[in-house]
Amino acid sequence: MWQIIGQGRAVSLLQQSLKAGRLAHAYLLVGPQHVGKMTLAIKLAQALNCEAEEKPCLECTACKKIAAGIHADVRVVGLAQNADESESKVIGIDQIKDIQHAASLPPFEGKHKVFIVDGAELMSTEAANCLLKTLEEPEAKVTFILLTTNDRLLLPTVVSRCQRLELAPLPIKEEAEALAAGGKIAPERARLLAGLSHGCPGWALAASQDESALQHRNDEIDRIAGVLKDDITGRFDYAGQLAAGFTKDRGAVYETLERWRDYWRDLLLVKLGSETTVTNIDRKQELTDTAGSYNMTQLKDFIESIGRTADMLRQNVNTRLALEVLMLDIPIKGGGA
Ligand SMILES: [Zn+2]
């Protein structure tokens, strides 16, 4: 009934608690972006309000309203909801006070109130302390679900008040099979999307419906392959462009570095004779051709170098310099087998 890709352990735990009437007052769902945290939270909210025997049925009025985001008793709080202060980088105390007030009132149209805090690590300290008070005095028929990619950034007192559920990325094979199971995505494409999503089906499902995500990825891989053929001037130009982009959109640059890492990991996998496990499965021939130019040590060293660069950028070093050093670290072709 839950129709979630993967996360069988978390789902069955919630199902059992639901059946036994022993749900926690607050849950903390921890996992990488797009792994399915929001999907699971919504399904739990549906299960708590569903009107059918088998919950969540996904068919009744309550289930449908919750899915559409228009159920009065289910609310999502996060940065996106902070419409007045679109520049804001935190979930502020006013947002938490707002849901606290709503939590003190009985359910309006359903059976159970659910408050989902998306990106809980982005709560200001003030906001987190305010939420803590509510978590310490739980009300009947109210459930809080906190979603985070990194629970170490949350107040330990908040974490200790929640039941923690970890959502890990799926094995690529399992994700690919699940994506193809509906019959809408061809197996080969499902395998590609599963690999590129790193086991987080949310990205794969979005990309399966939006061609531009794959196109963007294709352009980036072409760029990476192009840089390898460039001389140092071309490589430094590329570093300069990335550095300029970093001031506007840090996330996009980290994503580009992930693509670099994937590409070089793939070269290493091909070198090890493990072609079927590469991420960029649609580029097997290109990878095989390129891998022949480098030896194992070169590949391993450069993969480390990419990781180091990403770490340095997170520590606010001189971005351009860090990226230029990465360009200088690209191994020289002809390292051979
Ligand atoms: Zn239902």
Short mmCIF file of C-alpha atoms and ligand atoms in Angstrom, two decimals:
data_model
loop_
_atom_site.label_atom_id
_atom_site.label_comp_id
_atom_site.label_asym_id
_atom_site.label_seq_id
_atom_site.Cartn_x
_atom_site.Cartn_y
_atom_site.Cartn_z
CA MET A 1 0.00 0.00 0.00
CA TRP A 2 2.83 2.39 0.74
CA GLN A 3 4.22 2.23 -2.79
CA ILE A 4 7.67 3.39 -1.87
CA ILE A 5 10.79 2.37 -3.77
CA GLY A 6 13.07 0.66 -1.27
CA GLN A 7 13.15 1.53 2.44
CA GLY A 8 11.40 -1.72 3.37
CA ARG A 9 12.76 -1.65 6.91
CA ALA A 10 11.47 1.84 7.73
CA VAL A 11 8.11 1.13 6.10
CA SER A 12 7.54 -2.12 7.98
CA LEU A 13 8.55 -0.51 11.27
CA LEU A 14 6.01 2.26 10.74
CA GLN A 15 3.33 -0.22 9.64
CA GLN A 16 3.82 -2.33 12.76
CA SER A 17 3.77 0.70 15.07
CA LEU A 18 0.66 1.94 13.35
CA LYS A 19 -1.09 -1.42 13.76
CA ALA A 20 -0.09 -1.68 17.41
CA GLY A 21 -1.08 1.94 18.05
CA ARG A 22 2.43 2.68 19.27
CA LEU A 23 3.59 5.43 16.96
CA ALA A 24 6.18 7.85 18.26
CA HIS A 25 5.17 11.50 18.64
CA ALA A 26 8.10 12.60 16.57
CA TYR A 27 10.18 10.96 13.85
CA LEU A 28 13.48 12.01 12.40
CA LEU A 29 14.03 10.73 8.86
CA VAL A 30 17.71 10.90 7.95
CA GLY A 31 19.02 10.29 4.44
CA PRO A 32 20.50 11.89 1.32
CA GLN A 33 18.56 14.17 -0.97
CA HIS A 34 15.93 12.43 -3.12
CA VAL A 35 16.17 9.13 -1.22
CA GLY A 36 12.46 9.28 -0.31
CA LYS A 37 12.18 11.11 3.03
CA MET A 38 9.30 13.36 1.99
CA THR A 39 7.52 10.50 0.21
CA LEU A 40 7.68 8.38 3.35
CA ALA A 41 6.50 11.28 5.55
CA ILE A 42 3.52 11.92 3.26
CA LYS A 43 2.61 8.22 3.25
CA LEU A 44 2.69 8.17 7.06
CA ALA A 45 0.47 11.26 7.16
CA GLN A 46 -1.91 9.48 4.76
CA ALA A 47 -1.89 6.30 6.84
CA LEU A 48 -2.78 8.33 9.94
CA ASN A 49 -5.73 10.02 8.25
CA CYS A 50 -6.90 7.39 5.78
CA GLU A 51 -10.57 6.44 5.86
CA ALA A 52 -10.13 2.95 4.43
CA GLU A 53 -9.45 -0.38 6.12
CA GLU A 54 -6.04 -0.88 4.53
CA LYS A 55 -4.09 2.31 5.22
CA PRO A 56 -2.96 4.27 3.31
CA CYS A 57 -5.37 3.45 0.47
CA LEU A 58 -4.23 6.45 -1.63
CA GLU A 59 -7.81 6.57 -2.99
CA CYS A 60 -9.96 8.15 -0.28
CA THR A 61 -10.54 11.88 0.05
CA ALA A 62 -8.04 12.24 2.89
CA CYS A 63 -5.30 10.35 1.04
CA LYS A 64 -5.89 12.36 -2.13
CA LYS A 65 -5.96 15.71 -0.35
CA ILE A 66 -2.75 14.96 1.48
CA ALA A 67 -1.05 13.92 -1.76
CA ALA A 68 -2.16 17.20 -3.33
CA GLY A 69 -0.90 19.18 -0.35
CA ILE A 70 -4.33 20.62 0.49
CA HIS A 71 -5.29 18.70 3.63
CA ALA A 72 -5.86 21.10 6.54
CA ASP A 73 -4.24 18.82 9.11
CA VAL A 74 -1.04 18.03 7.27
CA ARG A 75 1.49 20.81 6.92
CA VAL A 76 4.98 21.03 5.51
CA VAL A 77 7.40 23.63 6.84
CA GLY A 78 10.67 24.38 5.09
CA LEU A 79 12.62 27.04 3.26
CA ALA A 80 10.32 26.98 0.23
CA GLN A 81 7.30 27.78 2.39
CA ASN A 82 9.02 30.87 3.67
CA ALA A 83 7.60 32.92 0.81
CA ASP A 84 7.96 36.37 2.35
CA GLU A 85 11.66 35.95 2.90
CA SER A 86 12.72 34.02 -0.18
CA GLU A 87 16.34 34.99 0.55
CA SER A 88 16.20 33.40 3.98
CA LYS A 89 18.58 30.50 4.55
CA VAL A 90 17.02 29.34 7.81
CA ILE A 91 13.71 28.05 9.09
CA GLY A 92 12.82 30.82 11.49
CA ILE A 93 11.15 30.86 14.88
CA ASP A 94 7.96 32.39 13.47
CA GLN A 95 7.44 29.37 11.25
CA ILE A 96 7.83 27.04 14.23
CA LYS A 97 5.57 29.15 16.44
CA ASP A 98 3.00 29.01 13.71
CA ILE A 99 2.92 25.20 13.62
CA GLN A 100 3.06 25.08 17.40
CA HIS A 101 -0.15 27.04 17.53
CA ALA A 102 -1.72 24.81 14.89
CA ALA A 103 -0.61 21.73 16.85
CA SER A 104 -2.45 22.96 19.94
CA LEU A 105 -5.78 22.87 18.09
CA PRO A 106 -7.70 19.63 17.43
CA PRO A 107 -7.64 18.09 13.94
CA PHE A 108 -9.74 20.19 11.62
CA GLU A 109 -10.94 17.82 8.92
CA GLY A 110 -9.03 14.61 9.51
CA LYS A 111 -8.13 12.35 12.41
CA HIS A 112 -4.56 13.28 13.05
CA LYS A 113 -2.34 16.34 12.66
CA VAL A 114 1.01 15.88 10.97
CA PHE A 115 3.72 18.52 10.75
CA ILE A 116 6.62 17.86 8.45
CA VAL A 117 9.78 19.96 8.87
CA ASP A 118 11.73 19.65 5.62
CA GLY A 119 15.43 20.41 6.00
CA ALA A 120 15.23 20.36 9.80
CA GLU A 121 18.96 21.11 10.02
CA LEU A 122 18.14 24.58 8.66
CA MET A 123 16.15 25.55 11.75
CA SER A 124 17.70 28.49 13.56
CA THR A 125 18.82 27.68 17.12
CA GLU A 126 15.94 29.79 18.36
CA ALA A 127 13.49 27.86 16.18
CA ALA A 128 14.92 24.48 17.21
CA ASN A 129 14.68 25.37 20.91
CA CYS A 130 11.11 26.50 20.38
CA LEU A 131 10.23 23.20 18.65
CA LEU A 132 11.93 21.31 21.47
CA LYS A 133 9.33 22.58 23.94
CA THR A 134 6.56 21.05 21.81
CA LEU A 135 8.44 17.79 21.42
CA GLU A 136 8.88 17.59 25.17
CA GLU A 137 5.14 17.92 25.77
CA PRO A 138 3.61 15.78 23.03
CA GLU A 139 -0.09 16.09 22.32
CA ALA A 140 -2.36 13.24 21.34
CA LYS A 141 -3.22 13.10 17.62
CA VAL A 142 -0.19 15.17 16.67
CA THR A 143 2.90 13.78 14.93
CA PHE A 144 6.02 15.70 13.97
CA ILE A 145 8.21 14.38 11.20
CA LEU A 146 11.62 16.01 10.81
CA LEU A 147 13.53 15.42 7.58
CA THR A 148 17.26 15.97 7.33
CA THR A 149 20.26 15.06 5.23
CA ASN A 150 22.54 15.45 8.25
CA ASP A 151 21.29 14.98 11.80
CA ARG A 152 24.64 16.03 13.26
CA LEU A 153 23.64 19.59 12.41
CA LEU A 154 20.56 19.33 14.65
CA LEU A 155 20.42 20.09 18.36
CA PRO A 156 21.12 16.79 20.19
CA THR A 157 18.18 17.57 22.49
CA VAL A 158 15.87 17.65 19.47
CA VAL A 159 17.31 14.43 18.05
CA SER A 160 16.86 12.65 21.38
CA ARG A 161 13.14 13.46 21.37
CA CYS A 162 12.58 11.78 17.99
CA GLN A 163 12.58 8.22 16.79
CA ARG A 164 15.36 8.15 14.24
CA LEU A 165 14.87 6.29 10.96
CA GLU A 166 17.74 6.13 8.55
CA LEU A 167 16.93 5.98 4.84
CA ALA A 168 19.91 4.64 2.92
CA PRO A 169 20.38 4.82 -0.86
CA LEU A 170 19.20 1.70 -2.65
CA PRO A 171 21.45 -0.79 -4.40
CA ILE A 172 21.51 0.31 -8.07
CA LYS A 173 20.18 -3.02 -9.31
CA GLU A 174 17.19 -2.90 -6.95
CA GLU A 175 16.41 0.69 -7.89
CA ALA A 176 16.67 -0.05 -11.61
CA GLU A 177 14.28 -3.00 -11.28
CA ALA A 178 11.79 -0.91 -9.30
CA LEU A 179 11.92 1.90 -11.87
CA ALA A 180 11.35 -0.51 -14.75
CA ALA A 181 8.62 -2.44 -12.92
CA GLY A 182 5.84 -0.03 -13.86
CA GLY A 183 6.56 -0.67 -17.54
CA LYS A 184 6.87 3.04 -18.28
CA ILE A 185 10.66 3.14 -18.19
CA ALA A 186 12.66 0.78 -20.39
CA PRO A 187 15.11 -1.43 -18.43
CA GLU A 188 18.20 0.09 -20.04
CA ARG A 189 17.07 3.62 -19.27
CA ALA A 190 16.06 2.57 -15.74
CA ARG A 191 19.58 1.25 -15.15
CA LEU A 192 21.12 4.51 -16.38
CA LEU A 193 18.82 6.66 -14.23
CA ALA A 194 19.38 4.45 -11.17
CA GLY A 195 23.16 4.78 -11.54
CA LEU A 196 23.06 8.54 -12.07
CA SER A 197 20.76 8.98 -9.08
CA HIS A 198 23.19 7.11 -6.80
CA GLY A 199 20.40 4.99 -5.39
CA CYS A 200 18.06 7.92 -4.68
CA PRO A 201 14.89 7.22 -6.70
CA GLY A 202 13.48 10.76 -6.36
CA TRP A 203 16.06 12.11 -8.77
CA ALA A 204 15.57 9.20 -11.17
CA LEU A 205 11.79 9.59 -11.21
CA ALA A 206 12.04 13.34 -11.81
CA ALA A 207 14.62 12.83 -14.57
CA SER A 208 12.43 10.17 -16.20
CA GLN A 209 9.79 12.84 -16.73
CA ASP A 210 12.03 15.77 -17.52
CA GLU A 211 14.41 15.30 -20.41
CA SER A 212 16.38 18.44 -19.47
CA ALA A 213 17.95 16.75 -16.41
CA LEU A 214 19.55 14.07 -18.57
CA GLN A 215 20.48 16.60 -21.23
CA HIS A 216 22.26 18.71 -18.61
CA ARG A 217 24.14 15.65 -17.43
CA ASN A 218 25.09 14.76 -21.02
CA ASP A 219 26.46 18.26 -21.55
CA GLU A 220 28.50 18.02 -18.35
CA ILE A 221 30.01 14.67 -19.27
CA ASP A 222 30.86 16.02 -22.74
CA ARG A 223 32.53 18.93 -21.05
CA ILE A 224 34.56 16.66 -18.77
CA ALA A 225 35.68 14.54 -21.70
CA GLY A 226 36.52 17.76 -23.56
CA VAL A 227 38.63 19.12 -20.72
CA LEU A 228 40.74 15.96 -20.78
CA LYS A 229 41.63 16.73 -24.40
CA ASP A 230 42.28 20.44 -23.67
CA ASP A 231 45.66 22.04 -23.00
CA ILE A 232 46.29 23.85 -19.72
CA THR A 233 44.81 27.15 -20.99
CA GLY A 234 41.54 25.42 -21.81
CA ARG A 235 41.55 23.63 -18.48
CA PHE A 236 42.12 26.87 -16.56
CA ASP A 237 39.29 28.51 -18.53
CA TYR A 238 37.05 25.69 -17.40
CA ALA A 239 38.17 26.14 -13.77
CA GLY A 240 37.46 29.88 -14.08
CA GLN A 241 33.94 29.23 -15.35
CA LEU A 242 33.22 26.79 -12.53
CA ALA A 243 34.59 29.25 -9.96
CA ALA A 244 32.40 32.03 -11.35
CA GLY A 245 29.38 29.74 -11.11
CA PHE A 246 30.24 28.89 -7.51
CA THR A 247 29.32 32.36 -6.24
CA LYS A 248 25.86 31.98 -7.78
CA ASP A 249 25.06 28.34 -7.15
CA ARG A 250 27.34 26.30 -4.92
CA GLY A 251 25.17 23.22 -5.22
CA ALA A 252 25.59 23.09 -8.98
CA VAL A 253 29.39 23.11 -8.67
CA TYR A 254 29.37 20.32 -6.06
CA GLU A 255 27.16 18.40 -8.46
CA THR A 256 29.65 18.96 -11.28
CA LEU A 257 32.44 17.66 -9.05
CA GLU A 258 30.28 14.61 -8.33
CA ARG A 259 30.08 14.03 -12.08
CA TRP A 260 33.87 14.25 -12.25
CA ARG A 261 34.15 11.71 -9.46
CA ASP A 262 31.62 9.39 -11.10
CA TYR A 263 33.46 9.61 -14.41
CA TRP A 264 36.84 8.76 -12.90
CA ARG A 265 35.41 6.04 -10.69
CA ASP A 266 33.93 4.59 -13.86
CA LEU A 267 37.36 4.66 -15.52
CA LEU A 268 38.72 2.77 -12.53
CA LEU A 269 35.87 0.24 -12.66
CA VAL A 270 36.46 -0.34 -16.37
CA LYS A 271 40.14 -0.81 -15.61
CA LEU A 272 39.19 -3.43 -13.02
CA GLY A 273 37.06 -5.23 -15.60
CA SER A 274 33.80 -4.26 -13.91
CA GLU A 275 32.12 -2.47 -16.82
CA THR A 276 28.61 -3.52 -15.82
CA THR A 277 28.77 -1.55 -12.56
CA VAL A 278 29.69 1.86 -13.98
CA THR A 279 27.46 4.88 -13.37
CA ASN A 280 27.68 6.30 -16.88
CA ILE A 281 26.51 3.04 -18.39
CA ASP A 282 25.54 4.70 -21.70
CA ARG A 283 29.17 5.72 -22.24
CA LYS A 284 30.84 2.36 -21.83
CA GLN A 285 32.80 2.55 -25.09
CA GLU A 286 34.10 6.05 -24.39
CA LEU A 287 35.09 4.99 -20.86
CA THR A 288 36.91 1.92 -22.12
CA ASP A 289 38.82 3.99 -24.68
CA THR A 290 39.78 6.62 -22.11
CA ALA A 291 40.72 4.17 -19.35
CA GLY A 292 43.42 2.73 -21.58
CA SER A 293 45.38 5.99 -21.31
CA TYR A 294 45.83 5.86 -17.54
CA ASN A 295 47.20 3.43 -15.01
CA MET A 296 45.52 2.35 -11.78
CA THR A 297 47.55 4.63 -9.51
CA GLN A 298 46.81 7.67 -11.65
CA LEU A 299 43.09 6.94 -11.53
CA LYS A 300 43.03 6.38 -7.77
CA ASP A 301 45.11 9.49 -7.05
CA PHE A 302 42.92 11.71 -9.17
CA ILE A 303 39.69 10.40 -7.62
CA GLU A 304 41.17 11.37 -4.25
CA SER A 305 42.10 14.74 -5.64
CA ILE A 306 38.49 15.41 -6.71
CA GLY A 307 37.26 14.53 -3.22
CA ARG A 308 39.88 16.82 -1.68
CA THR A 309 38.78 19.69 -3.92
CA ALA A 310 35.14 19.31 -2.89
CA ASP A 311 36.20 19.30 0.78
CA MET A 312 38.29 22.42 0.27
CA LEU A 313 35.43 24.28 -1.39
CA ARG A 314 33.26 23.46 1.61
CA GLN A 315 35.91 25.08 3.81
CA ASN A 316 35.67 28.34 1.87
CA VAL A 317 39.15 28.33 0.37
CA ASN A 318 39.97 30.37 -2.76
CA THR A 319 37.62 28.59 -5.15
CA ARG A 320 39.41 29.39 -8.36
CA LEU A 321 42.76 28.33 -6.97
CA ALA A 322 41.37 25.03 -5.67
CA LEU A 323 39.81 24.25 -9.05
CA GLU A 324 43.00 25.19 -10.91
CA VAL A 325 44.97 22.83 -8.68
CA LEU A 326 42.47 20.12 -9.60
CA MET A 327 43.09 20.83 -13.30
CA LEU A 328 46.84 20.53 -12.69
CA ASP A 329 46.24 17.20 -10.96
CA ILE A 330 44.62 15.62 -14.04
CA PRO A 331 46.99 12.75 -14.80
CA ILE A 332 49.09 12.78 -17.93
CA LYS A 333 47.87 10.39 -20.62
CA GLY A 334 50.09 7.51 -21.56
CA GLY A 335 50.34 6.10 -18.06
CA GLY A 336 49.14 2.93 -19.77
CA ALA A 337 47.97 -0.26 -18.16
ZN ZN B 1 -7.01 6.53 2.19
#
